[in-house]
């Protein structure tokens, strides 16, 4: 049996890179399809910046009902998550990979300095109301909020 959203809901959808493969599979891709299928779900994807980037500030959250952040791992993600929490929003964090274990042979190894990344993820996990993960290993690592 399918359920529909009765009242309109606006979700802040925060993706580190809205155009990358992880967003296609765990961010804008699935939530875009869901929003097209569910007329009472609206997505807010930040404020566009000159040059094609996206900026988040407190004003982006005032008309939202929840915040969804895909693969948060660094200081900018903590700042955005904190803004969402300061606005009183439930925070849903999604992790599809353990970025604290990127092997040295991977070209993105330096993008995730282990100590800093672990500290950031731990702080974000504490703020999260819900955590979704892609594997049982991530579920065990993220704790009792993880599904």
PDB file of C-alpha atoms in Angstrom:
ATOM      1  CA  UNK A   1       0.000   0.000   0.000  1.00  0.00           C
ATOM      2  CA  UNK A   2       1.389   3.347  -1.047  1.00  0.00           C
ATOM      3  CA  UNK A   3       1.212   6.395   1.189  1.00  0.00           C
ATOM      4  CA  UNK A   4       1.227   9.974   0.007  1.00  0.00           C
ATOM      5  CA  UNK A   5       2.336  13.103   1.781  1.00  0.00           C
ATOM      6  CA  UNK A   6      -0.767  14.919   2.984  1.00  0.00           C
ATOM      7  CA  UNK A   7       0.714  18.330   3.761  1.00  0.00           C
ATOM      8  CA  UNK A   8       3.361  19.997   1.639  1.00  0.00           C
ATOM      9  CA  UNK A   9       6.902  19.313   2.848  1.00  0.00           C
ATOM     10  CA  UNK A  10       9.982  21.229   1.768  1.00  0.00           C
ATOM     11  CA  UNK A  11      13.241  19.368   2.158  1.00  0.00           C
ATOM     12  CA  UNK A  12      16.615  21.082   2.021  1.00  0.00           C
ATOM     13  CA  UNK A  13      18.686  18.698  -0.138  1.00  0.00           C
ATOM     14  CA  UNK A  14      22.380  19.266   0.524  1.00  0.00           C
ATOM     15  CA  UNK A  15      24.816  17.420  -1.743  1.00  0.00           C
ATOM     16  CA  UNK A  16      28.582  18.066  -1.773  1.00  0.00           C
ATOM     17  CA  UNK A  17      28.560  17.935  -5.579  1.00  0.00           C
ATOM     18  CA  UNK A  18      25.059  17.845  -7.069  1.00  0.00           C
ATOM     19  CA  UNK A  19      26.413  16.737 -10.463  1.00  0.00           C
ATOM     20  CA  UNK A  20      28.584  13.790  -9.402  1.00  0.00           C
ATOM     21  CA  UNK A  21      27.792  10.081  -9.468  1.00  0.00           C
ATOM     22  CA  UNK A  22      26.992   9.799  -5.774  1.00  0.00           C
ATOM     23  CA  UNK A  23      24.356  12.514  -6.110  1.00  0.00           C
ATOM     24  CA  UNK A  24      22.885  10.684  -9.094  1.00  0.00           C
ATOM     25  CA  UNK A  25      22.393   7.553  -6.981  1.00  0.00           C
ATOM     26  CA  UNK A  26      21.901   8.931  -3.445  1.00  0.00           C
ATOM     27  CA  UNK A  27      21.051  12.636  -3.754  1.00  0.00           C
ATOM     28  CA  UNK A  28      19.447  14.560  -6.570  1.00  0.00           C
ATOM     29  CA  UNK A  29      18.680  11.424  -8.597  1.00  0.00           C
ATOM     30  CA  UNK A  30      16.371   9.609  -6.165  1.00  0.00           C
ATOM     31  CA  UNK A  31      14.986  12.705  -4.458  1.00  0.00           C
ATOM     32  CA  UNK A  32      14.264  14.357  -7.811  1.00  0.00           C
ATOM     33  CA  UNK A  33      12.284  11.296  -8.903  1.00  0.00           C
ATOM     34  CA  UNK A  34      10.490  11.188  -5.567  1.00  0.00           C
ATOM     35  CA  UNK A  35       9.552  14.878  -5.794  1.00  0.00           C
ATOM     36  CA  UNK A  36       8.169  14.391  -9.323  1.00  0.00           C
ATOM     37  CA  UNK A  37       6.061  11.474  -8.100  1.00  0.00           C
ATOM     38  CA  UNK A  38       4.920  13.190  -4.908  1.00  0.00           C
ATOM     39  CA  UNK A  39       3.379  16.637  -5.569  1.00  0.00           C
ATOM     40  CA  UNK A  40       3.512  17.635  -1.884  1.00  0.00           C
ATOM     41  CA  UNK A  41       7.277  17.160  -1.657  1.00  0.00           C
ATOM     42  CA  UNK A  42       9.331  20.179  -2.630  1.00  0.00           C
ATOM     43  CA  UNK A  43      13.135  20.281  -2.750  1.00  0.00           C
ATOM     44  CA  UNK A  44      15.245  23.302  -1.934  1.00  0.00           C
ATOM     45  CA  UNK A  45      18.794  22.900  -3.224  1.00  0.00           C
ATOM     46  CA  UNK A  46      20.493  26.024  -1.888  1.00  0.00           C
ATOM     47  CA  UNK A  47      21.149  29.441  -3.346  1.00  0.00           C
ATOM     48  CA  UNK A  48      23.005  29.545  -6.651  1.00  0.00           C
ATOM     49  CA  UNK A  49      26.288  31.450  -6.642  1.00  0.00           C
ATOM     50  CA  UNK A  50      27.982  33.169  -9.532  1.00  0.00           C
ATOM     51  CA  UNK A  51      30.216  30.639 -11.273  1.00  0.00           C
ATOM     52  CA  UNK A  52      27.865  27.708 -10.790  1.00  0.00           C
ATOM     53  CA  UNK A  53      28.381  26.884  -7.122  1.00  0.00           C
ATOM     54  CA  UNK A  54      25.771  26.539  -4.405  1.00  0.00           C
ATOM     55  CA  UNK A  55      25.792  28.462  -1.140  1.00  0.00           C
ATOM     56  CA  UNK A  56      23.827  27.641   1.997  1.00  0.00           C
ATOM     57  CA  UNK A  57      22.882  30.199   4.639  1.00  0.00           C
ATOM     58  CA  UNK A  58      20.287  30.441   7.380  1.00  0.00           C
ATOM     59  CA  UNK A  59      17.787  31.966   4.958  1.00  0.00           C
ATOM     60  CA  UNK A  60      17.786  28.733   2.940  1.00  0.00           C
ATOM     61  CA  UNK A  61      16.371  26.846   5.921  1.00  0.00           C
ATOM     62  CA  UNK A  62      13.619  29.153   7.209  1.00  0.00           C
ATOM     63  CA  UNK A  63      10.941  27.705   4.912  1.00  0.00           C
ATOM     64  CA  UNK A  64      12.116  24.093   5.021  1.00  0.00           C
ATOM     65  CA  UNK A  65      10.717  21.243   7.095  1.00  0.00           C
ATOM     66  CA  UNK A  66      13.788  18.994   7.166  1.00  0.00           C
ATOM     67  CA  UNK A  67      17.361  18.854   5.938  1.00  0.00           C
ATOM     68  CA  UNK A  68      18.905  15.930   4.059  1.00  0.00           C
ATOM     69  CA  UNK A  69      22.679  15.955   3.690  1.00  0.00           C
ATOM     70  CA  UNK A  70      24.446  13.470   1.453  1.00  0.00           C
ATOM     71  CA  UNK A  71      27.887  12.182   2.498  1.00  0.00           C
ATOM     72  CA  UNK A  72      28.788  14.930   4.989  1.00  0.00           C
ATOM     73  CA  UNK A  73      32.470  14.736   5.876  1.00  0.00           C
ATOM     74  CA  UNK A  74      34.112  18.134   6.301  1.00  0.00           C
ATOM     75  CA  UNK A  75      33.933  21.467   8.129  1.00  0.00           C
ATOM     76  CA  UNK A  76      31.584  23.063   5.536  1.00  0.00           C
ATOM     77  CA  UNK A  77      29.125  20.205   6.119  1.00  0.00           C
ATOM     78  CA  UNK A  78      29.239  20.791   9.880  1.00  0.00           C
ATOM     79  CA  UNK A  79      28.416  24.460   9.312  1.00  0.00           C
ATOM     80  CA  UNK A  80      25.463  23.632   7.044  1.00  0.00           C
ATOM     81  CA  UNK A  81      24.190  20.922   9.405  1.00  0.00           C
ATOM     82  CA  UNK A  82      24.429  23.351  12.322  1.00  0.00           C
ATOM     83  CA  UNK A  83      22.428  25.979  10.415  1.00  0.00           C
ATOM     84  CA  UNK A  84      19.721  23.396   9.772  1.00  0.00           C
ATOM     85  CA  UNK A  85      19.647  22.380  13.441  1.00  0.00           C
ATOM     86  CA  UNK A  86      19.606  26.055  14.525  1.00  0.00           C
ATOM     87  CA  UNK A  87      16.527  26.475  12.316  1.00  0.00           C
ATOM     88  CA  UNK A  88      14.889  23.621  14.228  1.00  0.00           C
ATOM     89  CA  UNK A  89      14.978  21.132  11.368  1.00  0.00           C
ATOM     90  CA  UNK A  90      15.354  17.384  11.709  1.00  0.00           C
ATOM     91  CA  UNK A  91      18.626  16.320  10.084  1.00  0.00           C
ATOM     92  CA  UNK A  92      18.865  13.216   7.880  1.00  0.00           C
ATOM     93  CA  UNK A  93      22.428  12.246   6.930  1.00  0.00           C
ATOM     94  CA  UNK A  94      23.204   9.701   4.228  1.00  0.00           C
ATOM     95  CA  UNK A  95      26.517   7.865   3.980  1.00  0.00           C
ATOM     96  CA  UNK A  96      27.273   5.618   1.017  1.00  0.00           C
ATOM     97  CA  UNK A  97      30.965   5.109   1.700  1.00  0.00           C
ATOM     98  CA  UNK A  98      33.483   5.169   4.536  1.00  0.00           C
ATOM     99  CA  UNK A  99      35.527   8.206   3.528  1.00  0.00           C
ATOM    100  CA  UNK A 100      37.738   7.759   6.589  1.00  0.00           C
ATOM    101  CA  UNK A 101      39.238   4.718   4.856  1.00  0.00           C
ATOM    102  CA  UNK A 102      40.092   6.005   1.385  1.00  0.00           C
ATOM    103  CA  UNK A 103      43.231   4.088   0.375  1.00  0.00           C
ATOM    104  CA  UNK A 104      46.400   6.001  -0.436  1.00  0.00           C
ATOM    105  CA  UNK A 105      46.210   4.631  -3.989  1.00  0.00           C
ATOM    106  CA  UNK A 106      42.903   6.477  -4.544  1.00  0.00           C
ATOM    107  CA  UNK A 107      43.312   9.950  -6.049  1.00  0.00           C
ATOM    108  CA  UNK A 108      40.808  11.335  -3.484  1.00  0.00           C
ATOM    109  CA  UNK A 109      42.836  10.108  -0.501  1.00  0.00           C
ATOM    110  CA  UNK A 110      44.109  13.616   0.304  1.00  0.00           C
ATOM    111  CA  UNK A 111      40.590  15.069   0.050  1.00  0.00           C
ATOM    112  CA  UNK A 112      39.666  13.212   3.246  1.00  0.00           C
ATOM    113  CA  UNK A 113      42.398  13.702   5.879  1.00  0.00           C
ATOM    114  CA  UNK A 114      41.641  10.844   8.277  1.00  0.00           C
ATOM    115  CA  UNK A 115      41.716  12.601  11.668  1.00  0.00           C
ATOM    116  CA  UNK A 116      39.805  15.688  10.473  1.00  0.00           C
ATOM    117  CA  UNK A 117      37.276  13.624   8.520  1.00  0.00           C
ATOM    118  CA  UNK A 118      36.603  11.305  11.470  1.00  0.00           C
ATOM    119  CA  UNK A 119      36.132  14.282  13.799  1.00  0.00           C
ATOM    120  CA  UNK A 120      33.740  15.978  11.356  1.00  0.00           C
ATOM    121  CA  UNK A 121      31.694  12.842  10.778  1.00  0.00           C
ATOM    122  CA  UNK A 122      31.473  12.191  14.531  1.00  0.00           C
ATOM    123  CA  UNK A 123      30.185  15.729  15.108  1.00  0.00           C
ATOM    124  CA  UNK A 124      27.629  15.427  12.311  1.00  0.00           C
ATOM    125  CA  UNK A 125      26.462  12.013  13.564  1.00  0.00           C
ATOM    126  CA  UNK A 126      25.783  13.611  16.956  1.00  0.00           C
ATOM    127  CA  UNK A 127      23.573  16.256  15.297  1.00  0.00           C
ATOM    128  CA  UNK A 128      21.732  13.809  13.038  1.00  0.00           C
ATOM    129  CA  UNK A 129      18.211  12.636  13.773  1.00  0.00           C
ATOM    130  CA  UNK A 130      18.415   9.866  11.174  1.00  0.00           C
ATOM    131  CA  UNK A 131      21.327   8.268   9.354  1.00  0.00           C
ATOM    132  CA  UNK A 132      20.959   6.096   6.270  1.00  0.00           C
ATOM    133  CA  UNK A 133      23.824   3.955   5.059  1.00  0.00           C
ATOM    134  CA  UNK A 134      24.627   1.634   2.174  1.00  0.00           C
ATOM    135  CA  UNK A 135      26.254  -1.245   4.080  1.00  0.00           C
ATOM    136  CA  UNK A 136      26.060  -3.156   7.342  1.00  0.00           C
ATOM    137  CA  UNK A 137      29.656  -2.103   8.118  1.00  0.00           C
ATOM    138  CA  UNK A 138      28.655   1.578   7.896  1.00  0.00           C
ATOM    139  CA  UNK A 139      25.578   0.890  10.003  1.00  0.00           C
ATOM    140  CA  UNK A 140      27.750  -0.571  12.758  1.00  0.00           C
ATOM    141  CA  UNK A 141      30.182   2.367  12.531  1.00  0.00           C
ATOM    142  CA  UNK A 142      27.466   5.064  12.609  1.00  0.00           C
ATOM    143  CA  UNK A 143      25.629   3.761  15.675  1.00  0.00           C
ATOM    144  CA  UNK A 144      22.022   3.362  16.705  1.00  0.00           C
ATOM    145  CA  UNK A 145      20.604   6.173  14.537  1.00  0.00           C
ATOM    146  CA  UNK A 146      21.696   4.331  11.387  1.00  0.00           C
ATOM    147  CA  UNK A 147      19.390   2.328   9.153  1.00  0.00           C
TER     148      UNK A 147
END
